[in-house]
CSV table of C-alpha atoms in Angstrom, one decimal:
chain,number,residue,atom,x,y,z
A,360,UNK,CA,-16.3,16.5,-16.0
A,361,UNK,CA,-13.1,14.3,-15.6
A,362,UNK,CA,-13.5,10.8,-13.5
A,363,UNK,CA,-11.9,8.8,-11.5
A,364,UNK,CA,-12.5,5.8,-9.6
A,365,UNK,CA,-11.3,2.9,-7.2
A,366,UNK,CA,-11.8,-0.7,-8.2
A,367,UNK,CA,-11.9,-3.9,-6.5
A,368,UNK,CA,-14.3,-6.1,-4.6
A,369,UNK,CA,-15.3,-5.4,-1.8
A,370,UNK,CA,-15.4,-1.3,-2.0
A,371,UNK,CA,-17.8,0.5,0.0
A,372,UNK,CA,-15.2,0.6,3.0
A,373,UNK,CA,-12.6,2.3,0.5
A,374,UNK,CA,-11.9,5.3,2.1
A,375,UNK,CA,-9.6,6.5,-1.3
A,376,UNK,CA,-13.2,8.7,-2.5
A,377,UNK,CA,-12.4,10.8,0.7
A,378,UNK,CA,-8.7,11.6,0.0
A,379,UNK,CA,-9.2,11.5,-3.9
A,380,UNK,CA,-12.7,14.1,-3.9
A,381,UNK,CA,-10.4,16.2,-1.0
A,382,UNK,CA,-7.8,16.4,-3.4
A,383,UNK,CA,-9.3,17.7,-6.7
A,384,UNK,CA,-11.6,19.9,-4.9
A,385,UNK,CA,-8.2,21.7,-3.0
A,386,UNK,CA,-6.7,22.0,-6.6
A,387,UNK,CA,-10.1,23.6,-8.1
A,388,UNK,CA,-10.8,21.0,-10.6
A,389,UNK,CA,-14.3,19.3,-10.9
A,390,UNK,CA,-13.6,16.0,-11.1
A,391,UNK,CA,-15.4,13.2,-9.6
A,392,UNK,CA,-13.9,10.2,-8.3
A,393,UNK,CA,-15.8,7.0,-7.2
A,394,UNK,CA,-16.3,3.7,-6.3
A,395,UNK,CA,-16.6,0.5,-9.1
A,396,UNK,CA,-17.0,-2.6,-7.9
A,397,UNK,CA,-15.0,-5.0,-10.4
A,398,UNK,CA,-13.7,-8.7,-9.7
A,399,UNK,CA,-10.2,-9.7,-11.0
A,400,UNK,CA,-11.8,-11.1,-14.5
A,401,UNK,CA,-13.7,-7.9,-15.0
A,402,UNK,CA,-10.9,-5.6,-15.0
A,403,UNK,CA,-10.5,-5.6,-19.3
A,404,UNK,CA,-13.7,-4.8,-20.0
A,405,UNK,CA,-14.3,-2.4,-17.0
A,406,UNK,CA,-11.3,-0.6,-18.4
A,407,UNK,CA,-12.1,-0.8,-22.0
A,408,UNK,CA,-15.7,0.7,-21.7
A,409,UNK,CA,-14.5,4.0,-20.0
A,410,UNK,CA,-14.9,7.1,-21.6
A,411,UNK,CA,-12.8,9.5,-22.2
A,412,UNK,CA,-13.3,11.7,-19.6
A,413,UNK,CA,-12.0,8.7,-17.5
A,414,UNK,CA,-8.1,9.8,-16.4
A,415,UNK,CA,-7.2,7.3,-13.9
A,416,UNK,CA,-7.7,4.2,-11.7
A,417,UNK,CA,-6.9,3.5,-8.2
A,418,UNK,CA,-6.8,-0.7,-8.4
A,419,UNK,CA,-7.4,-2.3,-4.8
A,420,UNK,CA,-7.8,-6.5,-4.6
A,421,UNK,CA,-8.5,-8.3,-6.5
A,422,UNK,CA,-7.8,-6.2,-9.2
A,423,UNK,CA,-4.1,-5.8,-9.2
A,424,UNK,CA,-2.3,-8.2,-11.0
A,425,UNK,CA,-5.3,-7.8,-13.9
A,426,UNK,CA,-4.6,-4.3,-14.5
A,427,UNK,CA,-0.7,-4.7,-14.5
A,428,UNK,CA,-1.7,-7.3,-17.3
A,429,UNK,CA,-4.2,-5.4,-18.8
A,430,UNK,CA,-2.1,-2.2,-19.0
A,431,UNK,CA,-0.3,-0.9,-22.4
A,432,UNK,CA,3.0,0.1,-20.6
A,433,UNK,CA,4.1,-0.4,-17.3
A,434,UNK,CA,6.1,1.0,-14.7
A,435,UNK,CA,9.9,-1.4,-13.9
A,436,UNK,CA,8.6,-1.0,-10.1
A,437,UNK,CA,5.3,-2.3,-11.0
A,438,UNK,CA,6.6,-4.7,-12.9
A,439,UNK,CA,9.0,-5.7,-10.2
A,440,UNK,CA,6.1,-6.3,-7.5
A,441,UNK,CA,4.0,-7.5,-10.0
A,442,UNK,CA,1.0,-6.0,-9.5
A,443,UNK,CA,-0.1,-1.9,-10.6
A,444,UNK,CA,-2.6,-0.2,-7.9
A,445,UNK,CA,-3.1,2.6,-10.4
A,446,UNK,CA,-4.0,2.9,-14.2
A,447,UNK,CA,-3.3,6.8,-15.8
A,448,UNK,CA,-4.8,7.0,-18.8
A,449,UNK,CA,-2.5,7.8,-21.9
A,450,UNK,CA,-2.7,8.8,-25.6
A,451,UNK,CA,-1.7,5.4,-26.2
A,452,UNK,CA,-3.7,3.5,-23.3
A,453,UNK,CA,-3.5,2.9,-19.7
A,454,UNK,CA,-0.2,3.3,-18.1
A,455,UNK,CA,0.3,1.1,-14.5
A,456,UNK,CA,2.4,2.2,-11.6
A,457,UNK,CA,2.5,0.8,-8.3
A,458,UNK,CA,2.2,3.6,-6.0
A,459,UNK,CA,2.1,1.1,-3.1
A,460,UNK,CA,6.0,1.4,-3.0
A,461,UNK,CA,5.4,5.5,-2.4
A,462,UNK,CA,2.9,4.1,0.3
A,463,UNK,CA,5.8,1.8,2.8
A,464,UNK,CA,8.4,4.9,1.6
A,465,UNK,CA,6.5,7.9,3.0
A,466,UNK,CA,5.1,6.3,5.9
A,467,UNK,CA,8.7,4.5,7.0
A,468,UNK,CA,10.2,7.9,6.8
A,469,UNK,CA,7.5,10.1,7.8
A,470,UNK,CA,8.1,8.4,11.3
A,471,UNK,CA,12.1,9.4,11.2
A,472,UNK,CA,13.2,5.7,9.5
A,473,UNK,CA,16.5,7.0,7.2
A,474,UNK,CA,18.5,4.4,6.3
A,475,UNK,CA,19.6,0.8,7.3
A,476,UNK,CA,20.4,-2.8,5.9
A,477,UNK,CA,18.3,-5.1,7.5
A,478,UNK,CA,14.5,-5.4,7.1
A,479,UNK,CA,11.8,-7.8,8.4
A,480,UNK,CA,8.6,-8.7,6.5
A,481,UNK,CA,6.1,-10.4,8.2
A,482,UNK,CA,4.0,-12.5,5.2
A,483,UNK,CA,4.4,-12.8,1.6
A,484,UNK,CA,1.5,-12.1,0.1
A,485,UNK,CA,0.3,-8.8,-2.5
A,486,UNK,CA,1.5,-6.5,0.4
A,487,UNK,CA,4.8,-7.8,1.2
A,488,UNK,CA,6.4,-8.0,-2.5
A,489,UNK,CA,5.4,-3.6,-2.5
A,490,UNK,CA,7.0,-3.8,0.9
A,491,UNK,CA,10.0,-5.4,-0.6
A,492,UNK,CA,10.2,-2.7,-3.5
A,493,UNK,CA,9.7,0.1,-0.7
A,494,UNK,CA,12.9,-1.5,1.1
A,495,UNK,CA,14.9,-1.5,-2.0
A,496,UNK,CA,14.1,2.5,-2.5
A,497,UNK,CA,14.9,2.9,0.9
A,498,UNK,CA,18.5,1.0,0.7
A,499,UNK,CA,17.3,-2.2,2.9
A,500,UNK,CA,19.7,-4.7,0.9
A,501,UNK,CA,18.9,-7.9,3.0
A,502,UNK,CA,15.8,-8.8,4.4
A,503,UNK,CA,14.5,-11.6,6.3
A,504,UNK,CA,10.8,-13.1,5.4
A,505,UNK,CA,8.7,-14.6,7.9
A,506,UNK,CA,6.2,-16.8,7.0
A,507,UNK,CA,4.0,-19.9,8.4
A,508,UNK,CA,4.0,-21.9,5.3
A,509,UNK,CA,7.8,-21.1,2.9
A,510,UNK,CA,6.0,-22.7,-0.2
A,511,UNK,CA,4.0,-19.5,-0.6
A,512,UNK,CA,7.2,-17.2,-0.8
A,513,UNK,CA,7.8,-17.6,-4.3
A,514,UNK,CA,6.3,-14.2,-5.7
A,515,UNK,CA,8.2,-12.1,-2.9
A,516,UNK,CA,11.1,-14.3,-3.5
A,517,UNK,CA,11.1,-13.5,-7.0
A,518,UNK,CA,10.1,-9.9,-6.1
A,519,UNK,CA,13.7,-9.3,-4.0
A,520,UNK,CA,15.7,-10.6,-7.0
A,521,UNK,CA,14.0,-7.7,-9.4
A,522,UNK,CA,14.6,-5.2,-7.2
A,523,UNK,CA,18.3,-6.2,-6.0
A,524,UNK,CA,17.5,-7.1,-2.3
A,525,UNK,CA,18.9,-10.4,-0.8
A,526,UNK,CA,16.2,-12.6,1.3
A,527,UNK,CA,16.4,-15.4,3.5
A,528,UNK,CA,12.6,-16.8,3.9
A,529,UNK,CA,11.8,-18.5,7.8
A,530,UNK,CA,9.5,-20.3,8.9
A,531,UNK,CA,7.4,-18.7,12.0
A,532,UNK,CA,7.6,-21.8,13.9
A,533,UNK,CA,11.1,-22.4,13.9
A,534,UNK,CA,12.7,-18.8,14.3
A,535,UNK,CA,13.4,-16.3,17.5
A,536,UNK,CA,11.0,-13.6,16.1
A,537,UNK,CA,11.6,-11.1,19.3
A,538,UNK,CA,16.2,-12.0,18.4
A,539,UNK,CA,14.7,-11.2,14.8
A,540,UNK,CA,13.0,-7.9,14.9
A,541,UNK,CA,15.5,-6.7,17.8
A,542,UNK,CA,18.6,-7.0,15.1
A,543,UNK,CA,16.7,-5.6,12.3
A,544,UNK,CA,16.5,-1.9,11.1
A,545,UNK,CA,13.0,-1.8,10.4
A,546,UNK,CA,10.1,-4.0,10.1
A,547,UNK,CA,6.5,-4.4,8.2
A,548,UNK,CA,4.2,-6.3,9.4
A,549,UNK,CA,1.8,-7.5,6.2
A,550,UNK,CA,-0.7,-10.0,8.2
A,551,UNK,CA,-4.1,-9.7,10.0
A,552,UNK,CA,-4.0,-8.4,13.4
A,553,UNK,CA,-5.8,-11.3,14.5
A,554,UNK,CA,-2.2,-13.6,13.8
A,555,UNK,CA,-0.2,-10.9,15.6
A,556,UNK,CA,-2.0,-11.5,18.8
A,557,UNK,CA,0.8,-13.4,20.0
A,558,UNK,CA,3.8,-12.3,18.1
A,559,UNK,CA,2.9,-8.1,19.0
A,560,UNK,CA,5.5,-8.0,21.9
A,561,UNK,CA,8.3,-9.7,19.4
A,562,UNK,CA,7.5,-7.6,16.3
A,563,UNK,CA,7.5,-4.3,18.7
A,564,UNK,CA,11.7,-4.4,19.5
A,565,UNK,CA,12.5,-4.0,16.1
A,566,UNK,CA,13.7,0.6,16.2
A,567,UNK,CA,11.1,0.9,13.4
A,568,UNK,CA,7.6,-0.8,12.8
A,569,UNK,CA,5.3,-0.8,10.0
A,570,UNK,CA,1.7,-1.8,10.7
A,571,UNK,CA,-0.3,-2.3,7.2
A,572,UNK,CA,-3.3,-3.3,9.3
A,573,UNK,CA,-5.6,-0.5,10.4
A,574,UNK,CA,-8.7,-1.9,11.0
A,575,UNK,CA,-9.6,-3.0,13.6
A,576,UNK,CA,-8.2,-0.8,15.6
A,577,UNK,CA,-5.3,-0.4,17.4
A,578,UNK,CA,-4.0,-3.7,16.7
A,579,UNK,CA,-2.1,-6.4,18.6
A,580,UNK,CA,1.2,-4.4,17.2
A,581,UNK,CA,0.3,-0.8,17.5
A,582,UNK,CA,-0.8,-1.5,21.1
A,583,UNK,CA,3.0,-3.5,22.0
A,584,UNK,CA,4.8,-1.0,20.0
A,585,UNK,CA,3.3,1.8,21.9
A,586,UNK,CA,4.0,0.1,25.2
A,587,UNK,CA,7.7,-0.4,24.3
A,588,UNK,CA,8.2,3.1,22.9
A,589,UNK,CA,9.3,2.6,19.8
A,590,UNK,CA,8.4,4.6,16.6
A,591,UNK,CA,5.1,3.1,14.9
A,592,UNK,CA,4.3,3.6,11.0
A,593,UNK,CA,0.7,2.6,10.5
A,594,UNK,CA,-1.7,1.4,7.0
A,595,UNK,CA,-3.2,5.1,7.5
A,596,UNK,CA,0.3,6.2,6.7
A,597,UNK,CA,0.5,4.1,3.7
A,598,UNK,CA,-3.2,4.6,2.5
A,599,UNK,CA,-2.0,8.6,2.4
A,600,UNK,CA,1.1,8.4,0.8
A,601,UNK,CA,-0.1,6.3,-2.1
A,602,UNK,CA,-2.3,7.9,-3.0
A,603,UNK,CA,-0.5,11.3,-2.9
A,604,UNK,CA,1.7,9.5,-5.7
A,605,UNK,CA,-1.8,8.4,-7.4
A,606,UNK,CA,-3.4,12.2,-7.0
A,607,UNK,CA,-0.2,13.9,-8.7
A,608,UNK,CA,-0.2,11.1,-12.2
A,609,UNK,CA,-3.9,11.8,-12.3
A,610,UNK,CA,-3.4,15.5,-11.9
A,611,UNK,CA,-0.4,16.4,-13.0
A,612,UNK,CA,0.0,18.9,-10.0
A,613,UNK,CA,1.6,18.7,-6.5
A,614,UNK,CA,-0.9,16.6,-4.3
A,615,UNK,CA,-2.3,18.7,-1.4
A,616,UNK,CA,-1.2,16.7,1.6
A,617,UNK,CA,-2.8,18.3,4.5
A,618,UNK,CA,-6.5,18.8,2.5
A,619,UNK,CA,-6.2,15.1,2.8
A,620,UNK,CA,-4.7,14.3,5.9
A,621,UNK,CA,-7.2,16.7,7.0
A,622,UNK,CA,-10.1,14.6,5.6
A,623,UNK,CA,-9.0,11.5,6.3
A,624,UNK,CA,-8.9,12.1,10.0
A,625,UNK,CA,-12.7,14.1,9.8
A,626,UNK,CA,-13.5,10.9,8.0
A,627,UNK,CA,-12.2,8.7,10.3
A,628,UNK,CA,-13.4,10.4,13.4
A,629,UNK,CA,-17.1,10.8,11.9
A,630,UNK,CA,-17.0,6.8,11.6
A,631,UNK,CA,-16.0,6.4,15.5
């Protein structure tokens, strides 16, 4: 039997066994993909001990930037955010990609987002430099960064100059947030929902909004973009399209999208 498995600490809340298991069942292979709890130090010798019936990893925090290190080769958008969320084993190793970047792209335009220059990101932290790579792929050339504190911007700084997209960083206290968003094209929100409970109403009139928060929920944002009408992307979203991109390295076939948008929401509503 061929495994796979999601790493990271914690991970009993991962719902990737759902989507993954969904997957390979809808493509008639017996596979088994689970849950292994691993710690950023951990990652080489998890890795390393695997069998080989072991195809593939999906890398969660705080695994990420370990396995990009730990990896043999390496995708140039992986290496661009600096971080892989998935290991495919190879003849020659373990090969990282960063199928985050598929996440931000296939939820953006799953809700209708096309094309446009300006982009907002909300944060700079792991989330925000795939966000950043997602923009790129989606032909957002400039992009304005939103943080509290601007000496943490230097990965998602250095992130935009890999991936060719001009970035001004501001700091939340001293910029019009609601002028912001309402200019921009599109914009990802990478925080907790609890710091949103006063910024919701300004992140909600930018045309398109990505929420990478989905728990609790509905957040501060989902709840102010829904009340302004405008078109919501959610974490959901992302969660799915990632890991269609992880499903189809590990498989090598087209991933069945509705077998897992199908269990994710039976999942979903059998937590409620």
């Amino acid at each position: 039997m061929r495994k796979a498995a999601v790493i990271g600490s914690p991970i009993t809340h991962s719902l990737s066994p759902v989507l993954h298991n969904a997957a390979y069942g809808a493509l008639g292979l017996d596979w088994e993909y689970t849950r292994l709890k691993c710690v950023e130090s951990q990652v080489p010798a998890l890795v390393s001990g695997l069998g080989p019936e072991w195809v593939g990893l999906s890398c969660t925090m705080p695994t990420k930037r370990a396995a990009l290190a730990f990896a043999s080769s390496v995708t140039s958008r992986a290496a661009a955010v600096g971080a892989a969320n998935t290991l495919v084993r190879t003849d020659s190793g373990w090969h990282a990609d960063c199928t985050d970047v598929d996440g931000v792209v296939g939820a953006l335009r799953e809700k209708g987002f096309s094309s446009g220059s300006r982009g907002v990101v909300i944060g700079a932290g792991g989330t925000a430099t795939a966000v950043l790579a997602g923009f790129a792929a989606l032909g957002v050339s400039s992009v304005s960064l939103v943080v509290r504190d601007t000496s943490r911007a230097a990965e998602a700084v250095a992130t935009a100059a890999r991936v060719g997209v001009a970035v001004e960083v501001l700091s939340l206290s001293s910029v019009d947030l609601g002028a912001l968003a309402a200019a921009s094209d599109v914009l990802v929100s990478t925080v907790p929902a609890e710091a949103t409970e006063s910024l919701a109403s300004d992140l909600a009139l930018a045309p398109y909004v990505l929420d990478v928060i989905y728990h609790p929920w509905p957040t501060p944002v989902a709840l102010a973009v829904e009340k302004a009408g405008t078109r919501l992307a959610t974490g959901l979203d992302m969660l799915l399209h990632q890991a269609f991109g992880q499903v189809e390295q590990f498989a090598g076939l087209p991933a069945p999208q509705e077998v897992m948008r199908s269990a994710l929401a039976a999942e979903l509503a059998a937590r409620a």
